[in-house]
CSV table of C-alpha atoms in Angstrom, one decimal:
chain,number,residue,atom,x,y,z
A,1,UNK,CA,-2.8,-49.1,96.3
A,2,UNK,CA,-3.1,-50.5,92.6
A,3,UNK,CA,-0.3,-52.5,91.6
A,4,UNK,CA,1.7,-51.4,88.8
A,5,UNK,CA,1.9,-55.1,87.0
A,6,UNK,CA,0.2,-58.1,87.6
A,7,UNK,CA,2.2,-61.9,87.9
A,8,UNK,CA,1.6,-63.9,84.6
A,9,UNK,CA,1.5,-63.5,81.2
A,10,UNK,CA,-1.0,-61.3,78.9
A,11,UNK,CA,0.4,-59.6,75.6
A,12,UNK,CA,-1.4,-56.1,74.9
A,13,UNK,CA,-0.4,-54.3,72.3
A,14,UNK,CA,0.0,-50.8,72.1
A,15,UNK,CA,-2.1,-49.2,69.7
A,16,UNK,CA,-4.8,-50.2,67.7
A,17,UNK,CA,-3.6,-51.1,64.4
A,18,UNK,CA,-5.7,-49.0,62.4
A,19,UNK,CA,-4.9,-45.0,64.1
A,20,UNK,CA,-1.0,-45.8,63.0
A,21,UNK,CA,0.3,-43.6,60.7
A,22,UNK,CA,1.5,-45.3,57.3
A,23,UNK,CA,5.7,-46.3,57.5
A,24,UNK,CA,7.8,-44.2,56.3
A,25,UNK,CA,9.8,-44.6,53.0
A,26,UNK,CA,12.9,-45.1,54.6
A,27,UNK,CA,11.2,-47.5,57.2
A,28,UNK,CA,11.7,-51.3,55.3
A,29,UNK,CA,15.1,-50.1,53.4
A,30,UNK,CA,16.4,-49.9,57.6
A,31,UNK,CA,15.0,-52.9,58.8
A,32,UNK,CA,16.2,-54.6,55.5
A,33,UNK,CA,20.2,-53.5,56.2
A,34,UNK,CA,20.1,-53.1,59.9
A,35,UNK,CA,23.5,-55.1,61.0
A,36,UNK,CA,22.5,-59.1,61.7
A,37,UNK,CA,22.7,-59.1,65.2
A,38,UNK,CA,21.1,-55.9,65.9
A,39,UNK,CA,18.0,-57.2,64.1
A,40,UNK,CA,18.3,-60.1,65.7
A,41,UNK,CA,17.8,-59.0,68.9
A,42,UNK,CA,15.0,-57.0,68.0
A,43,UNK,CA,13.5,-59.6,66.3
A,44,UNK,CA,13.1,-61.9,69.0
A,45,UNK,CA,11.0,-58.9,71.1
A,46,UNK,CA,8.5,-59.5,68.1
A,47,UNK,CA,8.2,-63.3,68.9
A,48,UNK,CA,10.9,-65.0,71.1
A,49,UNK,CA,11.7,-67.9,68.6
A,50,UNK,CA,15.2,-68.1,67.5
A,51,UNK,CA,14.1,-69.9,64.6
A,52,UNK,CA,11.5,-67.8,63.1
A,53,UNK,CA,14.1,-65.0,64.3
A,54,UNK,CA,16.5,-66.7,61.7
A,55,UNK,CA,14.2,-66.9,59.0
A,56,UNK,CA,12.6,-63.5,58.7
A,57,UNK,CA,16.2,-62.0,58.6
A,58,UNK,CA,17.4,-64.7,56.4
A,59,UNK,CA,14.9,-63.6,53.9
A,60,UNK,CA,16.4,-60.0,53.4
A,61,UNK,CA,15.2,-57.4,51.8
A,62,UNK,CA,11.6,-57.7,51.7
A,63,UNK,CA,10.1,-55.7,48.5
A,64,UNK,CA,7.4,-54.2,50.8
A,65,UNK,CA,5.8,-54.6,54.3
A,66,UNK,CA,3.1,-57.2,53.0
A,67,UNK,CA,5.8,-59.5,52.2
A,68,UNK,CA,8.1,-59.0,55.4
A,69,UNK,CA,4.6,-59.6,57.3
A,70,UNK,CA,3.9,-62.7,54.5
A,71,UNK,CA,7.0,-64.5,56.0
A,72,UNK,CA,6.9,-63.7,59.2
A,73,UNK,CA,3.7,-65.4,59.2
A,74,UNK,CA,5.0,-68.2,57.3
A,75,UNK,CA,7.9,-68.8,59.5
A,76,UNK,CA,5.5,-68.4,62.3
A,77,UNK,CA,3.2,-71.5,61.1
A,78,UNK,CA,6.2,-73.7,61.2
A,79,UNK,CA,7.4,-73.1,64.8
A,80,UNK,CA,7.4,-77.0,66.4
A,81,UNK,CA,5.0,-77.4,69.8
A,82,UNK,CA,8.2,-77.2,71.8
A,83,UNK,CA,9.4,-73.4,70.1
A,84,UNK,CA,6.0,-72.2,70.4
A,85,UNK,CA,6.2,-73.3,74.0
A,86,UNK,CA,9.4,-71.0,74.4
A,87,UNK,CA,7.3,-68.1,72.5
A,88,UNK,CA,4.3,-68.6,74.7
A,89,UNK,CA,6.5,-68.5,78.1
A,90,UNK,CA,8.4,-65.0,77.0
A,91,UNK,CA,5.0,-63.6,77.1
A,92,UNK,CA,4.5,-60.9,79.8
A,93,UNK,CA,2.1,-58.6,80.7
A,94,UNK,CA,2.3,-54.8,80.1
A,95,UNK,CA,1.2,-52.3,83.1
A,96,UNK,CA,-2.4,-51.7,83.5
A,97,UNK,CA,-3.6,-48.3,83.0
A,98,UNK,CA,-3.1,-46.4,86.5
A,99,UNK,CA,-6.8,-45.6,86.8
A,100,UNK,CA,-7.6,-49.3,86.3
A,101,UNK,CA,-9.6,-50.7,90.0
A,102,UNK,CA,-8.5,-53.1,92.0
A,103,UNK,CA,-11.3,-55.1,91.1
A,104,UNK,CA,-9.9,-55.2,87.7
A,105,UNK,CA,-6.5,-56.7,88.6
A,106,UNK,CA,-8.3,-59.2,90.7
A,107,UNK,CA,-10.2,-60.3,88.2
A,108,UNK,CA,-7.7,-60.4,85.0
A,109,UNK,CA,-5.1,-62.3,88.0
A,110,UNK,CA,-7.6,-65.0,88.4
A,111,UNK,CA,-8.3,-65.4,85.1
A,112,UNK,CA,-5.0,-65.9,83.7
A,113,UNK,CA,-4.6,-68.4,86.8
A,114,UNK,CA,-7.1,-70.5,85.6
A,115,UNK,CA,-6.0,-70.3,82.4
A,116,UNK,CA,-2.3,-71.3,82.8
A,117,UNK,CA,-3.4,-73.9,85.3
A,118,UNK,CA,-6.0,-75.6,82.4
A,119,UNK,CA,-3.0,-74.7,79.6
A,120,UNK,CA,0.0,-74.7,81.2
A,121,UNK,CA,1.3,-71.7,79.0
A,122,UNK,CA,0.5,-67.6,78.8
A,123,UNK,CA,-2.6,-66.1,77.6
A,124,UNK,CA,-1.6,-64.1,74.7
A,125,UNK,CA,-3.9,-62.2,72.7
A,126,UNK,CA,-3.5,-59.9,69.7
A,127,UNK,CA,-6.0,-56.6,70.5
A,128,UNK,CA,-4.5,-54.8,67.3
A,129,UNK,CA,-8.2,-53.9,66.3
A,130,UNK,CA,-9.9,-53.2,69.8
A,131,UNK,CA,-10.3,-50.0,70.7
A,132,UNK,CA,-8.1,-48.7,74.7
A,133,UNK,CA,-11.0,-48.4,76.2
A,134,UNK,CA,-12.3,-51.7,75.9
A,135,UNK,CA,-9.2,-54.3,75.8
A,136,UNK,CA,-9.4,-55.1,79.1
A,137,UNK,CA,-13.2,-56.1,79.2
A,138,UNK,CA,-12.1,-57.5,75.5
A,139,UNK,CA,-9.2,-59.8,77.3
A,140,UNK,CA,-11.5,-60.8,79.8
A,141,UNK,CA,-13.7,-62.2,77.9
A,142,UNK,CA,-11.3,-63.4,75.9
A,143,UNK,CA,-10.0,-65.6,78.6
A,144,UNK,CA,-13.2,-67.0,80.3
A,145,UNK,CA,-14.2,-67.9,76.5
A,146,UNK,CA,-11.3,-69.7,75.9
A,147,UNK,CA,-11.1,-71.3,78.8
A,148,UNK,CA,-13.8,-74.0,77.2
A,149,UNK,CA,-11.7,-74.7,74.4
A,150,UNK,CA,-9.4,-78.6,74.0
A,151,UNK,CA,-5.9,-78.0,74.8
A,152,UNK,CA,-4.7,-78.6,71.5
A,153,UNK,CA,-7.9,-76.5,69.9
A,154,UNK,CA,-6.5,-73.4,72.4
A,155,UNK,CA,-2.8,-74.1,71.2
A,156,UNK,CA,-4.0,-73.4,67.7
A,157,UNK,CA,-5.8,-70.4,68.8
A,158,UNK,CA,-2.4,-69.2,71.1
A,159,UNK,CA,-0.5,-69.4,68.2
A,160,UNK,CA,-2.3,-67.6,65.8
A,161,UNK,CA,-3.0,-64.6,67.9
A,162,UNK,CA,1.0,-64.9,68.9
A,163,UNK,CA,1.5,-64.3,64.9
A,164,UNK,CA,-0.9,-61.6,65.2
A,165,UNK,CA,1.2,-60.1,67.8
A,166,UNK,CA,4.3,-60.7,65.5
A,167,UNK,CA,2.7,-58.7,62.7
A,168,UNK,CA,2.0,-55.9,65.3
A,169,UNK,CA,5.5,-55.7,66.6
A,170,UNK,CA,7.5,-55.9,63.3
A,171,UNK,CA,4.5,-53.6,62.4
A,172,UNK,CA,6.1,-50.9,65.8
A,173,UNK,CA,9.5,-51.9,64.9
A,174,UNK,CA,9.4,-50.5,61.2
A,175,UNK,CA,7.8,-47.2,62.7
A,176,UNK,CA,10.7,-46.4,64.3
A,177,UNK,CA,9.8,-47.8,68.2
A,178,UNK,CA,13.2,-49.4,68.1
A,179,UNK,CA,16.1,-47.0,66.7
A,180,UNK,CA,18.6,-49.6,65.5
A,181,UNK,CA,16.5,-50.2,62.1
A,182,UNK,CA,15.6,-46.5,61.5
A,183,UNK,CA,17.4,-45.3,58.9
A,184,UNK,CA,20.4,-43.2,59.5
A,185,UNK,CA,21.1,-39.8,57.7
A,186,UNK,CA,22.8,-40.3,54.5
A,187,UNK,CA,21.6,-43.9,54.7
């Protein structure tokens, strides 16, 4: 029996970055008059910080995606140790593919065990550019090599694959993954 998630904390996105199709012309003018709150909430599925949250839709409209992403890394650089604490523990881990072994859960569980017990937060890592096949070998690795970092080097690190995964998700939500920021006939 394969389980269908594992306990802990390991943020794999979707698709790689690069087979996306380009946004849609309608895609930024949504996100940049979606109602407050709506946004909000989606917002905080990109990174759970209520802060960066309020900057990147304070900052509305964006003239293009490169500057919605610019500040959403920007507000992303000044989270304080404690909200990037809050973003880390809102990570979760998506299903494993159903044809993924036992061995495989095994193996990512006890990683990310030893990891939170030397970090005390969630792995998160950004796999924007790695190809389906190979993100779980890729995370793997990713873990047991990070495992020899400082804490505070590996908090750096944490955070800046969290913004990557920022980018990625605002990247989903302009696509359409989330309907509130689509545009709306006649809009």
């Amino acid at each position: 029996m394969t389980p269908t998630h594992l306990p802990g904390r390991v943020a794999i996105p979707a698709l790689p970055e690069q087979t996306r199709a380009p946004l849609s012309a309608t895609a930024l003018p949504a996100f940049n008059s979606a109602p407050e709150a709506d946004l909000r909430r989606q917002l905080l599925d990109c990174l759970h910080s209520a802060r960066w949250t309020e900057r990147v839709a304070a900052h509305r409209p964006y003239p293009d995606l490169d500057a919605l992403l610019a500040a959403a890394d920007e507000a992303a650089y000044d989270l304080t140790p404690a909200e990037l604490s809050l973003a880390l523990t809102a990570e979760t881990l998506p299903a494993l593919p159903p044809d993924t072994y036992e061995a495989a859960y095994m193996a990512l569980d006890a990683a990310r065990a030893a990891y939170e017990a030397r970090f005390g937060h969630a792995f998160v890592i950004c796999l924007d550019a790695i190809n389906p096949n190979e993100r779980l070998d890729h995370v793997l690795t990713a873990i047991r090599s990070r495992l020899a970092n400082d804490p505070e080097e590996e908090r750096a690190v944490a955070a800046e694959e969290l913004r990557g995964l920022a980018r990625q998700r605002l990247r989903q939500l302009l696509e359409g993954a989330n309907p509130s920021v689509r545009a709306t006939p006649g809009a």
